[in-house]
Amino acid sequence: MIKKIDHIGIAVKSLDEALPFYTDILQLPLLGIEEVKSEGIKVAFLKAGETKLELLEPQNDESAVAKFIEKRGEGLHHVALGVDSIQARIDDMKMHGIRMIQDEPKIGAGGAHVAFMHPKSTGSVLYELCEKKGMK
Ligand code: ZN
């Protein structure tokens, strides 16, 4: 049911400061930068072969990413699993007793449909289910 690791999310304080490591030293192509207003974040996607890295920069103190950085510092934030039929996958997870942060998918970066599992249910890893509907 999981197609691949779609992307890995990394929390950063500043995209401007973080990006040169990825683009200049690792030489990963920058696919785009986008503001996700509903989450209070700006994200940059970098292509790393079959998968992507998603750098997350908080735009205000209320954003969940700002709170994450405040508590744990910058670094690994979430792993996004690419799926089809995301609502059915969410229902599967709940049937197996996994707590979901979203019971219904919300629209994330790039218009993807996403839902997060609660880390308390997954051994402290924040997993995102991610369905791309007819996009890159
Ligand atoms: Zn993500």
PDB file of C-alpha atoms and ligand atoms in Angstrom:
ATOM      1  CA  MET A   1       0.000   0.000   0.000  1.00  0.00           C
ATOM      2  CA  ILE A   2       2.978   2.349   0.421  1.00  0.00           C
ATOM      3  CA  LYS A   3       4.361   3.236  -2.999  1.00  0.00           C
ATOM      4  CA  LYS A   4       7.570   4.896  -1.884  1.00  0.00           C
ATOM      5  CA  ILE A   5       9.008   7.457   0.473  1.00  0.00           C
ATOM      6  CA  ASP A   6       7.668  10.569  -1.239  1.00  0.00           C
ATOM      7  CA  HIS A   7       9.783  12.981   0.757  1.00  0.00           C
ATOM      8  CA  ILE A   8      11.536  13.643   4.054  1.00  0.00           C
ATOM      9  CA  GLY A   9      10.634  16.821   5.916  1.00  0.00           C
ATOM     10  CA  ILE A  10      13.376  18.813   7.639  1.00  0.00           C
ATOM     11  CA  ALA A  11      12.637  21.765   9.925  1.00  0.00           C
ATOM     12  CA  VAL A  12      14.901  24.779   9.433  1.00  0.00           C
ATOM     13  CA  LYS A  13      14.919  28.250  10.955  1.00  0.00           C
ATOM     14  CA  SER A  14      15.774  29.900   7.659  1.00  0.00           C
ATOM     15  CA  LEU A  15      15.529  28.600   4.108  1.00  0.00           C
ATOM     16  CA  ASP A  16      18.044  31.215   2.993  1.00  0.00           C
ATOM     17  CA  GLU A  17      20.589  29.882   5.452  1.00  0.00           C
ATOM     18  CA  ALA A  18      19.808  26.196   4.947  1.00  0.00           C
ATOM     19  CA  LEU A  19      19.470  26.009   1.169  1.00  0.00           C
ATOM     20  CA  PRO A  20      23.092  26.541   0.070  1.00  0.00           C
ATOM     21  CA  PHE A  21      24.137  23.289   1.785  1.00  0.00           C
ATOM     22  CA  TYR A  22      21.565  21.400  -0.294  1.00  0.00           C
ATOM     23  CA  THR A  23      21.897  23.237  -3.606  1.00  0.00           C
ATOM     24  CA  ASP A  24      25.609  24.097  -3.650  1.00  0.00           C
ATOM     25  CA  ILE A  25      27.286  21.333  -1.674  1.00  0.00           C
ATOM     26  CA  LEU A  26      24.924  18.386  -2.191  1.00  0.00           C
ATOM     27  CA  GLN A  27      23.974  19.822  -5.589  1.00  0.00           C
ATOM     28  CA  LEU A  28      20.336  18.797  -5.363  1.00  0.00           C
ATOM     29  CA  PRO A  29      18.048  20.521  -7.871  1.00  0.00           C
ATOM     30  CA  LEU A  30      15.633  22.976  -6.233  1.00  0.00           C
ATOM     31  CA  LEU A  31      12.151  22.072  -7.485  1.00  0.00           C
ATOM     32  CA  GLY A  32      10.407  25.094  -6.019  1.00  0.00           C
ATOM     33  CA  ILE A  33       9.609  27.211  -2.982  1.00  0.00           C
ATOM     34  CA  GLU A  34       6.042  27.635  -1.833  1.00  0.00           C
ATOM     35  CA  GLU A  35       4.184  29.201   1.061  1.00  0.00           C
ATOM     36  CA  VAL A  36       1.610  26.982   2.753  1.00  0.00           C
ATOM     37  CA  LYS A  37      -0.445  29.652   4.494  1.00  0.00           C
ATOM     38  CA  SER A  38      -2.729  27.227   6.337  1.00  0.00           C
ATOM     39  CA  GLU A  39       0.336  25.771   8.123  1.00  0.00           C
ATOM     40  CA  GLY A  40       2.203  29.025   8.584  1.00  0.00           C
ATOM     41  CA  ILE A  41       5.229  27.656   6.757  1.00  0.00           C
ATOM     42  CA  LYS A  42       7.298  28.169   3.655  1.00  0.00           C
ATOM     43  CA  VAL A  43       8.660  24.997   2.062  1.00  0.00           C
ATOM     44  CA  ALA A  44      11.416  24.264  -0.424  1.00  0.00           C
ATOM     45  CA  PHE A  45      11.441  20.971  -2.314  1.00  0.00           C
ATOM     46  CA  LEU A  46      14.715  19.465  -3.477  1.00  0.00           C
ATOM     47  CA  LYS A  47      14.966  16.495  -5.788  1.00  0.00           C
ATOM     48  CA  ALA A  48      17.036  13.653  -4.377  1.00  0.00           C
ATOM     49  CA  GLY A  49      16.725  10.941  -6.999  1.00  0.00           C
ATOM     50  CA  GLU A  50      13.389   9.150  -6.642  1.00  0.00           C
ATOM     51  CA  THR A  51      12.472  11.011  -3.503  1.00  0.00           C
ATOM     52  CA  LYS A  52      12.546  14.595  -2.281  1.00  0.00           C
ATOM     53  CA  LEU A  53      13.657  16.620   0.685  1.00  0.00           C
ATOM     54  CA  GLU A  54      11.165  19.182   1.991  1.00  0.00           C
ATOM     55  CA  LEU A  55      12.714  22.003   4.006  1.00  0.00           C
ATOM     56  CA  LEU A  56      10.149  23.623   6.308  1.00  0.00           C
ATOM     57  CA  GLU A  57      10.612  27.198   7.498  1.00  0.00           C
ATOM     58  CA  PRO A  58       8.070  28.569   9.999  1.00  0.00           C
ATOM     59  CA  GLN A  59       6.495  31.925   9.096  1.00  0.00           C
ATOM     60  CA  ASN A  60       5.152  32.699  12.564  1.00  0.00           C
ATOM     61  CA  ASP A  61       5.459  31.506  16.165  1.00  0.00           C
ATOM     62  CA  GLU A  62       2.075  29.743  16.047  1.00  0.00           C
ATOM     63  CA  SER A  63       3.067  27.267  13.344  1.00  0.00           C
ATOM     64  CA  ALA A  64       3.602  23.669  14.435  1.00  0.00           C
ATOM     65  CA  VAL A  65       7.061  23.798  12.838  1.00  0.00           C
ATOM     66  CA  ALA A  66       8.024  26.822  14.978  1.00  0.00           C
ATOM     67  CA  LYS A  67       6.955  24.912  18.081  1.00  0.00           C
ATOM     68  CA  PHE A  68       8.899  21.859  16.925  1.00  0.00           C
ATOM     69  CA  ILE A  69      12.095  23.904  16.461  1.00  0.00           C
ATOM     70  CA  GLU A  70      11.584  25.600  19.822  1.00  0.00           C
ATOM     71  CA  LYS A  71      11.280  22.221  21.566  1.00  0.00           C
ATOM     72  CA  ARG A  72      13.711  20.032  19.639  1.00  0.00           C
ATOM     73  CA  GLY A  73      15.775  22.316  17.457  1.00  0.00           C
ATOM     74  CA  GLU A  74      16.219  22.133  13.731  1.00  0.00           C
ATOM     75  CA  GLY A  75      16.399  18.767  11.992  1.00  0.00           C
ATOM     76  CA  LEU A  76      14.462  15.733  10.885  1.00  0.00           C
ATOM     77  CA  HIS A  77      10.737  16.502  11.143  1.00  0.00           C
ATOM     78  CA  HIS A  78       8.697  13.899   9.245  1.00  0.00           C
ATOM     79  CA  VAL A  79       8.771  11.058   6.735  1.00  0.00           C
ATOM     80  CA  ALA A  80       6.140  11.205   3.995  1.00  0.00           C
ATOM     81  CA  LEU A  81       4.837   7.936   2.590  1.00  0.00           C
ATOM     82  CA  GLY A  82       3.375   8.135  -0.901  1.00  0.00           C
ATOM     83  CA  VAL A  83      -0.011   6.393  -1.152  1.00  0.00           C
ATOM     84  CA  ASP A  84      -3.056   6.119  -3.401  1.00  0.00           C
ATOM     85  CA  SER A  85      -6.603   6.419  -2.052  1.00  0.00           C
ATOM     86  CA  ILE A  86      -5.500   8.341   1.022  1.00  0.00           C
ATOM     87  CA  GLN A  87      -8.893   8.308   2.748  1.00  0.00           C
ATOM     88  CA  ALA A  88      -8.953   4.490   2.596  1.00  0.00           C
ATOM     89  CA  ARG A  89      -5.383   4.422   4.007  1.00  0.00           C
ATOM     90  CA  ILE A  90      -6.417   6.748   6.863  1.00  0.00           C
ATOM     91  CA  ASP A  91      -9.348   4.465   7.638  1.00  0.00           C
ATOM     92  CA  ASP A  92      -7.013   1.406   7.582  1.00  0.00           C
ATOM     93  CA  MET A  93      -4.661   3.092  10.038  1.00  0.00           C
ATOM     94  CA  LYS A  94      -7.488   3.950  12.417  1.00  0.00           C
ATOM     95  CA  MET A  95      -8.861   0.425  12.153  1.00  0.00           C
ATOM     96  CA  HIS A  96      -5.447  -0.783  13.352  1.00  0.00           C
ATOM     97  CA  GLY A  97      -5.603   1.580  16.316  1.00  0.00           C
ATOM     98  CA  ILE A  98      -3.189   4.156  14.918  1.00  0.00           C
ATOM     99  CA  ARG A  99      -4.059   7.670  16.052  1.00  0.00           C
ATOM    100  CA  MET A 100      -4.271  10.116  13.148  1.00  0.00           C
ATOM    101  CA  ILE A 101      -3.715  13.856  13.577  1.00  0.00           C
ATOM    102  CA  GLN A 102      -6.073  14.344  10.623  1.00  0.00           C
ATOM    103  CA  ASP A 103      -9.078  12.071  10.104  1.00  0.00           C
ATOM    104  CA  GLU A 104      -9.529  13.547   6.656  1.00  0.00           C
ATOM    105  CA  PRO A 105      -6.795  14.607   4.254  1.00  0.00           C
ATOM    106  CA  LYS A 106      -5.905  18.276   4.094  1.00  0.00           C
ATOM    107  CA  ILE A 107      -4.248  20.115   1.240  1.00  0.00           C
ATOM    108  CA  GLY A 108      -0.495  20.435   1.700  1.00  0.00           C
ATOM    109  CA  ALA A 109       2.373  21.789  -0.380  1.00  0.00           C
ATOM    110  CA  GLY A 110       2.017  21.263  -4.115  1.00  0.00           C
ATOM    111  CA  GLY A 111      -1.711  20.596  -3.680  1.00  0.00           C
ATOM    112  CA  ALA A 112      -1.000  17.106  -2.339  1.00  0.00           C
ATOM    113  CA  HIS A 113      -3.567  15.497  -0.068  1.00  0.00           C
ATOM    114  CA  VAL A 114      -1.890  14.759   3.245  1.00  0.00           C
ATOM    115  CA  ALA A 115      -2.638  13.398   6.716  1.00  0.00           C
ATOM    116  CA  PHE A 116      -0.251  12.876   9.624  1.00  0.00           C
ATOM    117  CA  MET A 117      -0.108   9.950  12.045  1.00  0.00           C
ATOM    118  CA  HIS A 118       0.339  10.803  15.690  1.00  0.00           C
ATOM    119  CA  PRO A 119       3.939  10.055  16.788  1.00  0.00           C
ATOM    120  CA  LYS A 120       2.586   8.468  19.990  1.00  0.00           C
ATOM    121  CA  SER A 121       1.204   5.682  17.766  1.00  0.00           C
ATOM    122  CA  THR A 122       4.297   5.175  15.634  1.00  0.00           C
ATOM    123  CA  GLY A 123       7.315   4.939  17.939  1.00  0.00           C
ATOM    124  CA  SER A 124       7.831   8.704  17.919  1.00  0.00           C
ATOM    125  CA  VAL A 125       8.181   9.100  14.152  1.00  0.00           C
ATOM    126  CA  LEU A 126       5.927  11.710  12.558  1.00  0.00           C
ATOM    127  CA  TYR A 127       4.679   9.973   9.411  1.00  0.00           C
ATOM    128  CA  GLU A 128       2.744  11.771   6.721  1.00  0.00           C
ATOM    129  CA  LEU A 129       0.510   9.964   4.258  1.00  0.00           C
ATOM    130  CA  CYS A 130       0.730  11.844   0.988  1.00  0.00           C
ATOM    131  CA  GLU A 131      -1.289  11.436  -2.192  1.00  0.00           C
ATOM    132  CA  LYS A 132      -0.401  13.358  -5.322  1.00  0.00           C
ATOM    133  CA  LYS A 133      -3.424  13.850  -7.535  1.00  0.00           C
ATOM    134  CA  GLY A 134      -2.209  14.171 -11.082  1.00  0.00           C
ATOM    135  CA  MET A 135       0.872  16.238 -10.237  1.00  0.00           C
ATOM    136  CA  LYS A 136       4.620  15.870 -10.502  1.00  0.00           C
TER     137      LYS A 136
HETATM  138 ZN    ZN B   1       5.726  16.741   4.069  1.00  0.00          ZN
END
